[in-house]
Amino acid sequence: LKLEIRKRVSVTGGIALNTGTCRVAAFIGATGVGKTTNLAKLAAYYAVRERARVALVTADTYRVGAPEQLRVYANIIGVPLTVVNDAREMAAAVKRHRDYDLVLVDTAGGSQFNMKQILELKEILGAAQPDETLLVVSANVQLEELRNIVSSFKSLGPGSLFFSKLDETRRFGSLLSLAVETALPLSYLSIGQNVPDDIVLARPSMLANLIVEGRSKSDRSSPKPS
């Protein structure tokens, strides 16, 4: 059973940096899935452990205090943060940081049924022109709701699924179902709130252990791309 699960799951290997090239990665998803916290985890990993030049850009001006939350992380990590309000400002911010190794773009979360907000987000992403877009979804959400979320955010062109809140559930079958149904590869798994430690690269072997045994054994992989 584990072997069959591993055959059916594809993974991205994480955000891969290329020397001399700026990589832009955008995080999208519904409200409360942990986009900002997990973006901070990756920012800390690449800036501190990989010694990469990292910049943060946030378009999350809907939530009260959202930019301030990310600014606290940015100050601790020692990376620049730019807050943008529209597509024009987003394009300018990304262009300004083209000499960095990695630009991580945070976006506002919203209801998967609020199509007006999703269209606004599509305009923002169009200006950012990310090299990859990670759709963050909560592992503790019912499969039917996960399907609705993916369907609504599909127009934004997500390239991978990033499952958060694995520490808040003991039922992991929906991860496999969603991965198989959408044919989207998995990028990362968030296993807690600690920054930057509680994030791992998604691996087929880890997912198989979660589904069959309800735990991941010792397969805790670094978020560094392999």
Short mmCIF file of N, CA and C in Angstrom, two decimals, residues 21-127:
data_model
loop_
_atom_site.label_atom_id
_atom_site.label_comp_id
_atom_site.label_asym_id
_atom_site.label_seq_id
_atom_site.Cartn_x
_atom_site.Cartn_y
_atom_site.Cartn_z
N THR A 21 20.27 34.38 -10.71
CA THR A 21 18.89 34.50 -11.18
C THR A 21 17.96 34.74 -10.00
N CYS A 22 17.03 35.66 -10.16
CA CYS A 22 16.06 35.93 -9.11
C CYS A 22 14.86 35.00 -9.27
N ARG A 23 14.51 34.32 -8.19
CA ARG A 23 13.36 33.42 -8.19
C ARG A 23 12.22 34.08 -7.42
N VAL A 24 11.05 34.18 -8.03
CA VAL A 24 9.89 34.79 -7.38
C VAL A 24 8.86 33.69 -7.09
N ALA A 25 8.50 33.55 -5.82
CA ALA A 25 7.54 32.53 -5.41
C ALA A 25 6.40 33.20 -4.67
N ALA A 26 5.17 32.95 -5.10
CA ALA A 26 3.99 33.56 -4.49
C ALA A 26 3.18 32.53 -3.73
N PHE A 27 2.65 32.94 -2.59
CA PHE A 27 1.83 32.08 -1.75
C PHE A 27 0.38 32.55 -1.84
N ILE A 28 -0.53 31.62 -2.17
CA ILE A 28 -1.95 31.94 -2.24
C ILE A 28 -2.72 30.93 -1.41
N GLY A 29 -3.96 31.27 -1.07
CA GLY A 29 -4.77 30.34 -0.30
C GLY A 29 -5.88 31.06 0.43
N ALA A 30 -6.77 30.28 1.02
CA ALA A 30 -7.90 30.83 1.75
C ALA A 30 -7.44 31.45 3.07
N THR A 31 -8.37 32.08 3.76
CA THR A 31 -8.06 32.72 5.03
C THR A 31 -7.65 31.71 6.09
N GLY A 32 -6.62 32.06 6.86
CA GLY A 32 -6.27 31.27 8.03
C GLY A 32 -5.52 29.98 7.80
N VAL A 33 -4.95 29.79 6.61
CA VAL A 33 -4.24 28.54 6.34
C VAL A 33 -2.77 28.60 6.74
N GLY A 34 -2.28 29.79 7.09
CA GLY A 34 -0.90 29.90 7.53
C GLY A 34 0.08 30.34 6.47
N LYS A 35 -0.38 31.10 5.49
CA LYS A 35 0.52 31.55 4.42
C LYS A 35 1.67 32.38 4.97
N THR A 36 1.34 33.36 5.80
CA THR A 36 2.36 34.29 6.29
C THR A 36 3.40 33.59 7.16
N THR A 37 2.94 32.74 8.07
CA THR A 37 3.86 32.03 8.95
C THR A 37 4.79 31.12 8.17
N ASN A 38 4.24 30.41 7.21
CA ASN A 38 5.06 29.48 6.44
C ASN A 38 5.98 30.19 5.45
N LEU A 39 5.54 31.33 4.95
CA LEU A 39 6.43 32.15 4.13
C LEU A 39 7.63 32.59 4.96
N ALA A 40 7.37 32.97 6.21
CA ALA A 40 8.46 33.38 7.10
C ALA A 40 9.42 32.23 7.37
N LYS A 41 8.90 31.01 7.50
CA LYS A 41 9.76 29.85 7.72
C LYS A 41 10.74 29.68 6.56
N LEU A 42 10.23 29.78 5.34
CA LEU A 42 11.11 29.61 4.18
C LEU A 42 12.07 30.79 4.04
N ALA A 43 11.60 31.98 4.36
CA ALA A 43 12.48 33.15 4.31
C ALA A 43 13.65 32.97 5.27
N ALA A 44 13.35 32.51 6.48
CA ALA A 44 14.40 32.30 7.48
C ALA A 44 15.36 31.21 7.03
N TYR A 45 14.82 30.14 6.48
CA TYR A 45 15.67 29.03 6.05
C TYR A 45 16.65 29.49 4.97
N TYR A 46 16.13 30.13 3.92
CA TYR A 46 17.00 30.51 2.80
C TYR A 46 17.94 31.64 3.18
N ALA A 47 17.48 32.59 3.99
CA ALA A 47 18.33 33.74 4.34
C ALA A 47 19.41 33.37 5.34
N VAL A 48 19.05 32.56 6.35
CA VAL A 48 19.98 32.26 7.43
C VAL A 48 20.83 31.03 7.12
N ARG A 49 20.19 29.96 6.71
CA ARG A 49 20.91 28.70 6.54
C ARG A 49 21.56 28.56 5.17
N GLU A 50 20.91 29.12 4.16
CA GLU A 50 21.46 29.01 2.80
C GLU A 50 22.22 30.26 2.38
N ARG A 51 22.20 31.29 3.23
CA ARG A 51 22.93 32.54 2.96
C ARG A 51 22.48 33.19 1.66
N ALA A 52 21.22 33.01 1.30
CA ALA A 52 20.69 33.62 0.08
C ALA A 52 20.17 35.02 0.39
N ARG A 53 20.16 35.85 -0.62
CA ARG A 53 19.58 37.19 -0.48
C ARG A 53 18.08 37.08 -0.72
N VAL A 54 17.31 37.32 0.33
CA VAL A 54 15.86 37.12 0.29
C VAL A 54 15.15 38.44 0.54
N ALA A 55 14.09 38.70 -0.21
CA ALA A 55 13.25 39.87 0.00
C ALA A 55 11.79 39.42 0.11
N LEU A 56 11.02 40.12 0.92
CA LEU A 56 9.61 39.81 1.11
C LEU A 56 8.75 40.94 0.55
N VAL A 57 7.66 40.54 -0.10
CA VAL A 57 6.67 41.50 -0.59
C VAL A 57 5.30 41.00 -0.14
N THR A 58 4.50 41.87 0.47
CA THR A 58 3.17 41.44 0.90
C THR A 58 2.09 42.32 0.29
N ALA A 59 1.05 41.68 -0.20
CA ALA A 59 -0.13 42.38 -0.69
C ALA A 59 -1.31 42.14 0.23
N ASP A 60 -1.02 41.59 1.42
CA ASP A 60 -2.07 41.28 2.39
C ASP A 60 -2.36 42.52 3.23
N THR A 61 -3.19 43.40 2.69
CA THR A 61 -3.58 44.60 3.42
C THR A 61 -5.04 44.52 3.87
N TYR A 62 -5.66 43.37 3.69
CA TYR A 62 -7.05 43.17 4.13
C TYR A 62 -7.12 42.97 5.64
N ARG A 63 -6.26 42.08 6.15
CA ARG A 63 -6.29 41.77 7.58
C ARG A 63 -5.62 42.88 8.37
N VAL A 64 -6.26 43.30 9.45
CA VAL A 64 -5.68 44.31 10.32
C VAL A 64 -4.43 43.73 10.98
N GLY A 65 -3.30 44.42 10.80
CA GLY A 65 -2.07 43.97 11.43
C GLY A 65 -1.28 42.95 10.65
N ALA A 66 -1.78 42.54 9.48
CA ALA A 66 -1.07 41.52 8.70
C ALA A 66 0.32 41.97 8.26
N PRO A 67 0.47 43.17 7.69
CA PRO A 67 1.83 43.61 7.31
C PRO A 67 2.76 43.71 8.51
N GLU A 68 2.21 44.13 9.67
CA GLU A 68 3.04 44.25 10.87
C GLU A 68 3.55 42.90 11.33
N GLN A 69 2.70 41.86 11.20
CA GLN A 69 3.11 40.51 11.57
C GLN A 69 4.31 40.07 10.73
N LEU A 70 4.22 40.29 9.43
CA LEU A 70 5.32 39.89 8.55
C LEU A 70 6.54 40.78 8.77
N ARG A 71 6.32 42.04 9.13
CA ARG A 71 7.44 42.93 9.37
C ARG A 71 8.26 42.48 10.57
N VAL A 72 7.58 41.95 11.60
CA VAL A 72 8.29 41.42 12.76
C VAL A 72 9.21 40.28 12.33
N TYR A 73 8.69 39.36 11.52
CA TYR A 73 9.51 38.26 11.02
C TYR A 73 10.67 38.80 10.19
N ALA A 74 10.38 39.76 9.31
CA ALA A 74 11.42 40.31 8.42
C ALA A 74 12.54 40.95 9.23
N ASN A 75 12.19 41.67 10.30
CA ASN A 75 13.21 42.32 11.13
C ASN A 75 14.06 41.29 11.87
N ILE A 76 13.43 40.23 12.35
CA ILE A 76 14.17 39.18 13.05
C ILE A 76 15.14 38.47 12.11
N ILE A 77 14.64 38.16 10.91
CA ILE A 77 15.46 37.44 9.94
C ILE A 77 16.51 38.35 9.33
N GLY A 78 16.18 39.64 9.23
CA GLY A 78 17.11 40.59 8.62
C GLY A 78 16.96 40.70 7.12
N VAL A 79 15.71 40.69 6.65
CA VAL A 79 15.45 40.82 5.21
C VAL A 79 14.49 41.99 4.98
N PRO A 80 14.53 42.60 3.80
CA PRO A 80 13.64 43.73 3.52
C PRO A 80 12.20 43.28 3.26
N LEU A 81 11.26 44.13 3.63
CA LEU A 81 9.84 43.88 3.39
C LEU A 81 9.23 45.09 2.70
N THR A 82 8.47 44.84 1.64
CA THR A 82 7.74 45.89 0.94
C THR A 82 6.25 45.58 0.99
N VAL A 83 5.45 46.56 1.40
CA VAL A 83 4.00 46.42 1.43
C VAL A 83 3.42 47.08 0.19
N VAL A 84 2.58 46.36 -0.55
CA VAL A 84 1.99 46.91 -1.78
C VAL A 84 0.47 46.89 -1.67
N ASN A 85 -0.15 47.82 -2.37
CA ASN A 85 -1.61 47.96 -2.31
C ASN A 85 -2.32 47.62 -3.61
N ASP A 86 -1.57 47.55 -4.70
CA ASP A 86 -2.21 47.26 -5.98
C ASP A 86 -1.20 46.63 -6.93
N ALA A 87 -1.67 46.33 -8.13
CA ALA A 87 -0.83 45.64 -9.11
C ALA A 87 0.37 46.49 -9.54
N ARG A 88 0.16 47.78 -9.67
CA ARG A 88 1.25 48.65 -10.08
C ARG A 88 2.38 48.64 -9.06
N GLU A 89 2.02 48.74 -7.79
CA GLU A 89 3.03 48.71 -6.74
C GLU A 89 3.71 47.35 -6.65
N MET A 90 2.95 46.29 -6.91
CA MET A 90 3.54 44.95 -6.89
C MET A 90 4.60 44.81 -7.97
N ALA A 91 4.29 45.24 -9.18
CA ALA A 91 5.26 45.14 -10.28
C ALA A 91 6.53 45.92 -9.96
N ALA A 92 6.37 47.10 -9.36
CA ALA A 92 7.53 47.92 -9.02
C ALA A 92 8.36 47.27 -7.93
N ALA A 93 7.70 46.66 -6.94
CA ALA A 93 8.42 46.03 -5.83
C ALA A 93 9.24 44.84 -6.30
N VAL A 94 8.65 44.01 -7.14
CA VAL A 94 9.37 42.84 -7.65
C VAL A 94 10.55 43.28 -8.52
N LYS A 95 10.33 44.28 -9.34
CA LYS A 95 11.41 44.79 -10.20
C LYS A 95 12.55 45.35 -9.36
N ARG A 96 12.21 46.01 -8.26
CA ARG A 96 13.22 46.62 -7.40
C ARG A 96 14.13 45.58 -6.75
N HIS A 97 13.63 44.37 -6.60
CA HIS A 97 14.40 43.32 -5.91
C HIS A 97 14.93 42.26 -6.87
N ARG A 98 15.07 42.61 -8.13
CA ARG A 98 15.53 41.64 -9.12
C ARG A 98 16.97 41.20 -8.90
N ASP A 99 17.72 41.92 -8.09
CA ASP A 99 19.10 41.50 -7.83
C ASP A 99 19.19 40.57 -6.62
N TYR A 100 18.05 40.19 -6.06
CA TYR A 100 18.02 39.24 -4.95
C TYR A 100 17.92 37.81 -5.50
N ASP A 101 18.26 36.85 -4.66
CA ASP A 101 18.17 35.44 -5.07
C ASP A 101 16.73 34.94 -5.04
N LEU A 102 15.97 35.43 -4.05
CA LEU A 102 14.61 34.92 -3.85
C LEU A 102 13.70 36.04 -3.38
N VAL A 103 12.56 36.19 -4.03
CA VAL A 103 11.52 37.12 -3.59
C VAL A 103 10.28 36.30 -3.25
N LEU A 104 9.86 36.37 -2.00
CA LEU A 104 8.68 35.65 -1.53
C LEU A 104 7.50 36.61 -1.44
N VAL A 105 6.41 36.29 -2.11
CA VAL A 105 5.25 37.17 -2.19
C VAL A 105 4.10 36.61 -1.36
N ASP A 106 3.68 37.38 -0.36
CA ASP A 106 2.54 37.01 0.47
C ASP A 106 1.29 37.69 -0.08
N THR A 107 0.17 36.99 -0.06
CA THR A 107 -1.07 37.56 -0.59
C THR A 107 -2.17 37.46 0.44
N ALA A 108 -3.23 38.21 0.23
CA ALA A 108 -4.36 38.20 1.16
C ALA A 108 -5.15 36.92 1.01
N GLY A 109 -5.53 36.35 2.15
CA GLY A 109 -6.41 35.20 2.12
C GLY A 109 -7.85 35.67 2.04
N GLY A 110 -8.71 34.80 1.59
CA GLY A 110 -10.13 35.15 1.48
C GLY A 110 -10.96 33.91 1.30
N SER A 111 -12.24 34.08 1.31
CA SER A 111 -13.14 32.94 1.08
C SER A 111 -12.99 32.43 -0.34
N GLN A 112 -13.01 31.12 -0.48
CA GLN A 112 -12.93 30.54 -1.82
C GLN A 112 -14.18 30.85 -2.66
N PHE A 113 -15.21 31.40 -2.00
CA PHE A 113 -16.44 31.74 -2.71
C PHE A 113 -16.51 33.23 -3.06
N ASN A 114 -15.49 33.99 -2.64
CA ASN A 114 -15.45 35.42 -2.94
C ASN A 114 -14.69 35.63 -4.24
N MET A 115 -15.41 35.51 -5.36
CA MET A 115 -14.75 35.55 -6.65
C MET A 115 -14.22 36.94 -6.99
N LYS A 116 -14.82 37.98 -6.43
CA LYS A 116 -14.32 39.33 -6.67
C LYS A 116 -12.90 39.47 -6.12
N GLN A 117 -12.69 38.96 -4.90
CA GLN A 117 -11.36 39.05 -4.30
C GLN A 117 -10.35 38.19 -5.06
N ILE A 118 -10.79 37.04 -5.54
CA ILE A 118 -9.89 36.17 -6.30
C ILE A 118 -9.49 36.85 -7.61
N LEU A 119 -10.40 37.57 -8.24
CA LEU A 119 -10.06 38.30 -9.46
C LEU A 119 -9.06 39.41 -9.16
N GLU A 120 -9.22 40.08 -8.02
CA GLU A 120 -8.25 41.10 -7.61
C GLU A 120 -6.87 40.48 -7.40
N LEU A 121 -6.87 39.30 -6.79
CA LEU A 121 -5.61 38.60 -6.54
C LEU A 121 -4.96 38.18 -7.85
N LYS A 122 -5.79 37.81 -8.83
CA LYS A 122 -5.25 37.43 -10.14
C LYS A 122 -4.52 38.59 -10.78
N GLU A 123 -5.04 39.79 -10.60
CA GLU A 123 -4.38 40.99 -11.14
C GLU A 123 -3.05 41.24 -10.44
N ILE A 124 -3.04 41.04 -9.11
CA ILE A 124 -1.81 41.21 -8.33
C ILE A 124 -0.74 40.23 -8.78
N LEU A 125 -1.14 38.97 -8.95
CA LEU A 125 -0.19 37.93 -9.38
C LEU A 125 0.30 38.19 -10.80
N GLY A 126 -0.58 38.72 -11.63
CA GLY A 126 -0.17 39.04 -12.99
C GLY A 126 0.93 40.08 -13.01
N ALA A 127 0.89 40.98 -12.05
CA ALA A 127 1.93 42.00 -11.95
C ALA A 127 3.21 41.43 -11.36
#
